[in-house]
Amino acid sequence: MCDESERHRQDNRSPALHFEMVRRRPAASLAGIVTDICGYREILPGHFSIVEYASLTVPLVISFAEAFAIGLGHEPGDNDLYASFAAGLYAGPVIIKSFGGACCVQVNFTPLGARQFFGLPMSELRDRMVGLDDALGFDGIVLREQLGEASDWHKRFDIAEGYITRRLAQARALSPEVAWAYRTVVASGGRTRISALAGEIGWSRKHLAAKFTDAIGIGPKTLSRIVRFNRALSLSKQKDDDWAGIAADCGYADQAHLVREFRQLAGETPTGLAALM
């Protein structure tokens, strides 16, 4: 395992370093379940804001300090403060603000891994943040105390990995049909036809959508949209913003279709988003 320390700049204009981030790649036994574990600590006072775009990450955030202000598709308000929580998939931009006093551990799950770890229908987390005690029960409170008392990031990561491993040992197995369908959509770049998936499994489209929503939190059509969007965003870094070509490569009907999807999933036009990255 490797802990990688990073210090990030407030923005491209300021040399002031405002937070520390330490990231660990999980143990091989958690492959396909957890993508990474991060430690985050703000080291200067200030008012900071980032936007996260539609992704296939299901985060578990365990905080030891100030809460974050989080808005799903909108600027967060006074009632949008969250400290320790789990968040399901959301097909849109997420605006996150902090105020210079945040400190937390974040575990990033894959959608399939999240269903096993949390042991509840992921539709209960979709489009929302759920408090740690509601997501994990009393275990979550104990875990937060243990992480908060640990003396450094390395020990915190060990504690988190140990807890995840023990919880997964008691988890129910995923539906092999849903797991196969999910991986097929991702591997195809979101271009697999949903009717073909259902036919291959021997299910109706309605039954596939219901099973998907339970396991992933979203249906296969929405999953395909998020996968296509992220592939298009990745290709934009290689193709010098050839959006017509990217639209064709990613299976959009045309460039206008790609633009509409970017607006819905990122809150930006393709060129506007490329300029921010």
mmCIF file of C-alpha atoms in Angstrom:
data_model
loop_
_atom_site.group_PDB
_atom_site.id
_atom_site.type_symbol
_atom_site.label_atom_id
_atom_site.label_comp_id
_atom_site.label_asym_id
_atom_site.label_seq_id
_atom_site.Cartn_x
_atom_site.Cartn_y
_atom_site.Cartn_z
ATOM 1 C CA MET A 1 0.000 0.000 0.000
ATOM 2 C CA CYS A 2 1.111 3.512 -0.740
ATOM 3 C CA ASP A 3 0.197 6.770 0.970
ATOM 4 C CA GLU A 4 0.727 9.706 -1.335
ATOM 5 C CA SER A 5 0.903 13.207 0.143
ATOM 6 C CA GLU A 6 -0.119 16.221 -1.875
ATOM 7 C CA ARG A 7 -0.438 19.920 -1.176
ATOM 8 C CA HIS A 8 -2.769 21.768 -3.485
ATOM 9 C CA ARG A 9 -2.926 25.404 -4.396
ATOM 10 C CA GLN A 10 -5.947 27.536 -3.708
ATOM 11 C CA ASP A 11 -6.247 28.355 -7.397
ATOM 12 C CA ASN A 12 -4.048 29.035 -10.404
ATOM 13 C CA ARG A 13 -3.442 32.619 -9.371
ATOM 14 C CA SER A 14 -2.432 32.253 -5.742
ATOM 15 C CA PRO A 15 0.678 30.585 -4.338
ATOM 16 C CA ALA A 16 -1.058 30.091 -0.987
ATOM 17 C CA LEU A 17 -1.388 26.423 -0.071
ATOM 18 C CA HIS A 18 -4.709 25.899 1.608
ATOM 19 C CA PHE A 19 -5.110 22.167 2.167
ATOM 20 C CA GLU A 20 -3.304 18.889 2.641
ATOM 21 C CA MET A 21 -4.444 15.673 0.997
ATOM 22 C CA VAL A 22 -3.087 12.175 1.583
ATOM 23 C CA ARG A 23 -4.335 9.390 -0.642
ATOM 24 C CA ARG A 24 -4.013 5.602 -0.346
ATOM 25 C CA ARG A 25 -4.689 2.975 -2.970
ATOM 26 C CA PRO A 26 -6.612 0.215 -1.197
ATOM 27 C CA ALA A 27 -5.376 -3.300 -0.537
ATOM 28 C CA ALA A 28 -5.753 -5.798 -3.377
ATOM 29 C CA SER A 29 -8.552 -7.528 -1.447
ATOM 30 C CA LEU A 30 -10.675 -4.383 -1.889
ATOM 31 C CA ALA A 31 -10.170 -4.133 -5.664
ATOM 32 C CA GLY A 32 -13.482 -3.407 -7.351
ATOM 33 C CA ILE A 33 -14.951 -2.300 -4.020
ATOM 34 C CA VAL A 34 -12.912 0.787 -3.059
ATOM 35 C CA THR A 35 -11.072 3.000 -5.554
ATOM 36 C CA ASP A 36 -9.120 5.005 -2.970
ATOM 37 C CA ILE A 37 -9.086 6.396 0.568
ATOM 38 C CA CYS A 38 -8.246 10.061 1.161
ATOM 39 C CA GLY A 39 -7.312 12.163 4.143
ATOM 40 C CA TYR A 40 -8.141 15.864 3.802
ATOM 41 C CA ARG A 41 -7.232 18.752 6.099
ATOM 42 C CA GLU A 42 -7.529 22.477 5.484
ATOM 43 C CA ILE A 43 -4.546 24.374 6.804
ATOM 44 C CA LEU A 44 -5.465 28.002 6.166
ATOM 45 C CA PRO A 45 -8.659 29.920 6.879
ATOM 46 C CA GLY A 46 -10.702 30.883 3.861
ATOM 47 C CA HIS A 47 -13.783 30.180 1.793
ATOM 48 C CA PHE A 48 -13.233 27.446 -0.799
ATOM 49 C CA SER A 49 -15.483 26.012 -3.487
ATOM 50 C CA ILE A 50 -15.224 23.140 -5.940
ATOM 51 C CA VAL A 51 -17.636 21.516 -8.379
ATOM 52 C CA GLU A 52 -17.690 17.764 -8.888
ATOM 53 C CA TYR A 53 -19.300 16.431 -12.044
ATOM 54 C CA ALA A 54 -21.477 13.345 -12.469
ATOM 55 C CA SER A 55 -19.327 10.316 -11.667
ATOM 56 C CA LEU A 56 -19.501 6.682 -10.583
ATOM 57 C CA THR A 57 -18.018 7.327 -7.140
ATOM 58 C CA VAL A 58 -20.013 6.688 -3.959
ATOM 59 C CA PRO A 59 -18.225 8.542 -1.132
ATOM 60 C CA LEU A 60 -18.261 7.895 2.596
ATOM 61 C CA VAL A 61 -17.017 11.005 4.426
ATOM 62 C CA ILE A 62 -16.067 10.839 8.108
ATOM 63 C CA SER A 63 -15.365 14.285 9.515
ATOM 64 C CA PHE A 64 -13.506 15.413 12.648
ATOM 65 C CA ALA A 65 -14.012 19.149 12.253
ATOM 66 C CA GLU A 66 -16.160 21.658 10.354
ATOM 67 C CA ALA A 67 -18.976 20.553 8.083
ATOM 68 C CA PHE A 68 -19.077 21.071 4.320
ATOM 69 C CA ALA A 69 -21.833 22.970 2.530
ATOM 70 C CA ILE A 70 -23.044 20.768 -0.334
ATOM 71 C CA GLY A 71 -25.620 21.479 -3.021
ATOM 72 C CA LEU A 72 -26.795 18.912 -5.560
ATOM 73 C CA GLY A 73 -27.197 20.917 -8.751
ATOM 74 C CA HIS A 74 -27.423 24.239 -6.893
ATOM 75 C CA GLU A 75 -25.491 26.597 -4.682
ATOM 76 C CA PRO A 76 -25.649 25.214 -1.120
ATOM 77 C CA GLY A 77 -27.663 27.171 1.407
ATOM 78 C CA ASP A 78 -27.721 27.441 5.181
ATOM 79 C CA ASN A 79 -29.557 24.111 5.500
ATOM 80 C CA ASP A 80 -27.091 22.205 3.299
ATOM 81 C CA LEU A 81 -24.361 21.507 5.884
ATOM 82 C CA TYR A 82 -22.981 17.969 6.140
ATOM 83 C CA ALA A 83 -20.141 16.629 8.280
ATOM 84 C CA SER A 84 -20.016 12.803 8.288
ATOM 85 C CA PHE A 85 -22.194 11.232 5.607
ATOM 86 C CA ALA A 86 -22.578 8.834 2.696
ATOM 87 C CA ALA A 87 -23.743 10.057 -0.698
ATOM 88 C CA GLY A 88 -25.235 8.068 -3.546
ATOM 89 C CA LEU A 89 -24.884 8.635 -7.266
ATOM 90 C CA TYR A 90 -26.209 11.904 -8.674
ATOM 91 C CA ALA A 91 -26.591 12.636 -12.378
ATOM 92 C CA GLY A 92 -25.552 16.268 -12.183
ATOM 93 C CA PRO A 93 -22.983 18.705 -10.767
ATOM 94 C CA VAL A 94 -22.298 18.811 -7.020
ATOM 95 C CA ILE A 95 -21.167 22.123 -5.512
ATOM 96 C CA ILE A 96 -19.042 21.764 -2.371
ATOM 97 C CA LYS A 97 -17.978 24.669 -0.185
ATOM 98 C CA SER A 98 -15.767 24.703 2.901
ATOM 99 C CA PHE A 99 -14.566 27.395 5.231
ATOM 100 C CA GLY A 100 -10.983 26.621 6.205
ATOM 101 C CA GLY A 101 -11.597 24.220 9.082
ATOM 102 C CA ALA A 102 -12.443 20.903 7.422
ATOM 103 C CA CYS A 103 -10.665 17.650 8.308
ATOM 104 C CA CYS A 104 -11.944 14.235 7.235
ATOM 105 C CA VAL A 105 -11.315 10.768 5.850
ATOM 106 C CA GLN A 106 -13.119 9.946 2.612
ATOM 107 C CA VAL A 107 -13.558 6.405 1.305
ATOM 108 C CA ASN A 108 -14.531 6.248 -2.355
ATOM 109 C CA PHE A 109 -16.549 3.158 -3.283
ATOM 110 C CA THR A 110 -17.461 1.801 -6.665
ATOM 111 C CA PRO A 111 -21.254 1.491 -7.159
ATOM 112 C CA LEU A 112 -21.084 -2.310 -6.899
ATOM 113 C CA GLY A 113 -18.819 -2.087 -3.860
ATOM 114 C CA ALA A 114 -21.121 0.420 -2.166
ATOM 115 C CA ARG A 115 -24.111 -1.947 -2.446
ATOM 116 C CA GLN A 116 -22.151 -4.672 -0.701
ATOM 117 C CA PHE A 117 -20.650 -2.408 1.951
ATOM 118 C CA PHE A 118 -23.755 -0.484 2.986
ATOM 119 C CA GLY A 119 -26.052 -3.500 2.638
ATOM 120 C CA LEU A 120 -29.068 -1.427 1.634
ATOM 121 C CA PRO A 121 -30.775 -0.517 -1.646
ATOM 122 C CA MET A 122 -28.629 2.194 -3.180
ATOM 123 C CA SER A 123 -31.809 3.972 -4.261
ATOM 124 C CA GLU A 124 -31.963 5.067 -0.599
ATOM 125 C CA LEU A 125 -28.764 7.081 -1.145
ATOM 126 C CA ARG A 126 -29.432 8.317 -4.675
ATOM 127 C CA ASP A 127 -29.481 12.095 -5.080
ATOM 128 C CA ARG A 128 -28.920 12.731 -1.381
ATOM 129 C CA MET A 129 -26.511 12.759 1.541
ATOM 130 C CA VAL A 130 -27.292 10.421 4.458
ATOM 131 C CA GLY A 131 -25.832 10.922 7.936
ATOM 132 C CA LEU A 132 -23.221 8.490 9.186
ATOM 133 C CA ASP A 133 -25.452 7.035 11.912
ATOM 134 C CA ASP A 134 -28.248 6.385 9.387
ATOM 135 C CA ALA A 135 -25.855 4.827 6.868
ATOM 136 C CA LEU A 136 -23.851 2.637 9.277
ATOM 137 C CA GLY A 137 -25.719 2.734 12.570
ATOM 138 C CA PHE A 138 -23.832 2.660 15.865
ATOM 139 C CA ASP A 139 -20.825 1.169 14.054
ATOM 140 C CA GLY A 140 -20.418 4.455 12.215
ATOM 141 C CA ILE A 141 -20.223 6.431 15.455
ATOM 142 C CA VAL A 142 -17.582 4.050 16.837
ATOM 143 C CA LEU A 143 -15.612 4.230 13.591
ATOM 144 C CA ARG A 144 -15.619 8.026 13.679
ATOM 145 C CA GLU A 145 -14.289 8.026 17.239
ATOM 146 C CA GLN A 146 -11.524 5.569 16.360
ATOM 147 C CA LEU A 147 -10.461 7.569 13.317
ATOM 148 C CA GLY A 148 -10.538 10.835 15.240
ATOM 149 C CA GLU A 149 -8.326 9.434 17.987
ATOM 150 C CA ALA A 150 -5.733 7.976 15.582
ATOM 151 C CA SER A 151 -2.445 9.871 15.563
ATOM 152 C CA ASP A 152 -1.804 10.063 11.811
ATOM 153 C CA TRP A 153 -3.294 9.404 8.368
ATOM 154 C CA HIS A 154 -1.580 6.047 7.962
ATOM 155 C CA LYS A 155 -3.214 4.686 11.133
ATOM 156 C CA ARG A 156 -6.565 6.142 10.102
ATOM 157 C CA PHE A 157 -6.368 4.399 6.749
ATOM 158 C CA ASP A 158 -5.497 1.099 8.428
ATOM 159 C CA ILE A 159 -8.531 1.453 10.704
ATOM 160 C CA ALA A 160 -10.818 2.288 7.771
ATOM 161 C CA GLU A 161 -9.569 -0.626 5.657
ATOM 162 C CA GLY A 162 -9.948 -3.030 8.564
ATOM 163 C CA TYR A 163 -13.526 -1.907 9.182
ATOM 164 C CA ILE A 164 -14.452 -2.190 5.497
ATOM 165 C CA THR A 165 -12.941 -5.686 5.264
ATOM 166 C CA ARG A 166 -14.815 -6.924 8.340
ATOM 167 C CA ARG A 167 -18.117 -5.490 7.138
ATOM 168 C CA LEU A 168 -17.722 -6.990 3.668
ATOM 169 C CA ALA A 169 -17.111 -10.421 5.211
ATOM 170 C CA GLN A 170 -20.743 -10.343 6.360
ATOM 171 C CA ALA A 171 -22.170 -8.853 3.163
ATOM 172 C CA ARG A 172 -24.591 -10.597 0.842
ATOM 173 C CA ALA A 173 -23.295 -11.429 -2.614
ATOM 174 C CA LEU A 174 -24.337 -9.186 -5.481
ATOM 175 C CA SER A 175 -26.623 -10.392 -8.233
ATOM 176 C CA PRO A 176 -24.224 -11.787 -10.859
ATOM 177 C CA GLU A 177 -26.567 -10.600 -13.605
ATOM 178 C CA VAL A 178 -26.517 -7.002 -12.381
ATOM 179 C CA ALA A 179 -22.756 -7.073 -11.835
ATOM 180 C CA TRP A 180 -22.245 -8.383 -15.380
ATOM 181 C CA ALA A 181 -24.609 -5.781 -16.864
ATOM 182 C CA TYR A 182 -22.902 -2.954 -14.953
ATOM 183 C CA ARG A 183 -19.428 -3.981 -16.085
ATOM 184 C CA THR A 184 -20.641 -4.404 -19.665
ATOM 185 C CA VAL A 185 -22.046 -0.859 -19.759
ATOM 186 C CA VAL A 186 -18.819 0.580 -18.335
ATOM 187 C CA ALA A 187 -16.580 -1.452 -20.664
ATOM 188 C CA SER A 188 -18.603 -0.340 -23.701
ATOM 189 C CA GLY A 189 -18.229 3.341 -22.830
ATOM 190 C CA GLY A 190 -21.981 3.563 -22.290
ATOM 191 C CA ARG A 191 -22.816 2.440 -25.825
ATOM 192 C CA THR A 192 -24.401 -0.950 -25.074
ATOM 193 C CA ARG A 193 -28.131 -1.066 -25.856
ATOM 194 C CA ILE A 194 -30.221 -1.687 -22.740
ATOM 195 C CA SER A 195 -32.534 -4.050 -24.627
ATOM 196 C CA ALA A 196 -29.496 -6.126 -25.623
ATOM 197 C CA LEU A 197 -28.353 -6.317 -21.991
ATOM 198 C CA ALA A 198 -31.779 -7.441 -20.814
ATOM 199 C CA GLY A 199 -32.056 -9.979 -23.627
ATOM 200 C CA GLU A 200 -28.636 -11.451 -22.856
ATOM 201 C CA ILE A 201 -29.618 -11.965 -19.218
ATOM 202 C CA GLY A 202 -33.116 -13.162 -20.046
ATOM 203 C CA TRP A 203 -34.872 -10.358 -18.174
ATOM 204 C CA SER A 204 -37.329 -7.713 -19.301
ATOM 205 C CA ARG A 205 -36.050 -4.144 -19.505
ATOM 206 C CA LYS A 206 -38.345 -3.233 -16.604
ATOM 207 C CA HIS A 207 -36.959 -6.000 -14.408
ATOM 208 C CA LEU A 208 -33.376 -5.055 -15.291
ATOM 209 C CA ALA A 209 -34.072 -1.400 -14.430
ATOM 210 C CA ALA A 210 -35.564 -2.375 -11.058
ATOM 211 C CA LYS A 211 -32.624 -4.630 -10.144
ATOM 212 C CA PHE A 212 -30.165 -1.970 -11.281
ATOM 213 C CA THR A 213 -31.818 0.714 -9.206
ATOM 214 C CA ASP A 214 -31.615 -1.482 -6.108
ATOM 215 C CA ALA A 215 -27.945 -2.347 -6.630
ATOM 216 C CA ILE A 216 -26.568 0.834 -8.196
ATOM 217 C CA GLY A 217 -29.070 3.530 -7.272
ATOM 218 C CA ILE A 218 -29.719 4.499 -10.888
ATOM 219 C CA GLY A 219 -31.059 2.656 -13.919
ATOM 220 C CA PRO A 220 -28.879 1.352 -16.764
ATOM 221 C CA LYS A 221 -29.876 4.260 -19.025
ATOM 222 C CA THR A 222 -28.636 6.860 -16.523
ATOM 223 C CA LEU A 223 -25.511 4.795 -15.911
ATOM 224 C CA SER A 224 -24.822 4.826 -19.650
ATOM 225 C CA ARG A 225 -25.211 8.624 -19.747
ATOM 226 C CA ILE A 226 -22.682 9.120 -16.937
ATOM 227 C CA VAL A 227 -20.213 6.688 -18.524
ATOM 228 C CA ARG A 228 -20.493 8.416 -21.940
ATOM 229 C CA PHE A 229 -20.049 11.835 -20.350
ATOM 230 C CA ASN A 230 -16.879 10.842 -18.518
ATOM 231 C CA ARG A 231 -15.472 9.177 -21.631
ATOM 232 C CA ALA A 232 -16.176 12.314 -23.666
ATOM 233 C CA LEU A 233 -14.485 14.443 -21.020
ATOM 234 C CA SER A 234 -11.442 12.184 -21.079
ATOM 235 C CA LEU A 235 -11.264 12.228 -24.885
ATOM 236 C CA SER A 236 -11.408 16.033 -24.917
ATOM 237 C CA LYS A 237 -7.915 16.067 -23.381
ATOM 238 C CA GLN A 238 -6.604 13.951 -26.249
ATOM 239 C CA LYS A 239 -8.520 15.333 -29.217
ATOM 240 C CA ASP A 240 -7.937 19.050 -28.742
ATOM 241 C CA ASP A 241 -11.644 19.808 -28.172
ATOM 242 C CA ASP A 242 -12.859 18.200 -31.418
ATOM 243 C CA TRP A 243 -16.373 18.014 -29.996
ATOM 244 C CA ALA A 244 -18.050 16.796 -33.190
ATOM 245 C CA GLY A 245 -15.583 13.923 -33.397
ATOM 246 C CA ILE A 246 -15.898 13.210 -29.683
ATOM 247 C CA ALA A 247 -19.703 13.129 -29.967
ATOM 248 C CA ALA A 248 -19.463 10.559 -32.756
ATOM 249 C CA ASP A 249 -16.879 8.442 -30.906
ATOM 250 C CA CYS A 250 -18.954 8.367 -27.720
ATOM 251 C CA GLY A 251 -22.269 7.495 -29.355
ATOM 252 C CA TYR A 252 -24.101 10.804 -29.069
ATOM 253 C CA ALA A 253 -26.690 11.533 -31.772
ATOM 254 C CA ASP A 254 -24.828 14.714 -32.669
ATOM 255 C CA GLN A 255 -22.823 17.534 -31.109
ATOM 256 C CA ALA A 256 -25.980 19.261 -29.858
ATOM 257 C CA HIS A 257 -26.854 16.098 -27.947
ATOM 258 C CA LEU A 258 -23.398 16.105 -26.344
ATOM 259 C CA VAL A 259 -23.804 19.763 -25.331
ATOM 260 C CA ARG A 260 -27.166 19.052 -23.673
ATOM 261 C CA GLU A 261 -25.705 16.150 -21.723
ATOM 262 C CA PHE A 262 -22.749 18.237 -20.538
ATOM 263 C CA ARG A 263 -25.105 20.946 -19.307
ATOM 264 C CA GLN A 264 -27.167 18.413 -17.355
ATOM 265 C CA LEU A 265 -24.318 16.319 -15.938
ATOM 266 C CA ALA A 266 -21.738 19.057 -15.350
ATOM 267 C CA GLY A 267 -23.660 22.319 -15.414
ATOM 268 C CA GLU A 268 -21.312 23.572 -18.158
ATOM 269 C CA THR A 269 -20.945 23.510 -21.910
ATOM 270 C CA PRO A 270 -18.158 21.258 -23.228
ATOM 271 C CA THR A 271 -15.906 24.213 -24.041
ATOM 272 C CA GLY A 272 -16.691 25.898 -20.742
ATOM 273 C CA LEU A 273 -15.865 22.769 -18.807
ATOM 274 C CA ALA A 274 -12.656 22.167 -20.774
ATOM 275 C CA ALA A 275 -11.522 25.703 -19.897
ATOM 276 C CA LEU A 276 -11.924 24.945 -16.194
ATOM 277 C CA MET A 277 -9.846 21.788 -16.253
#
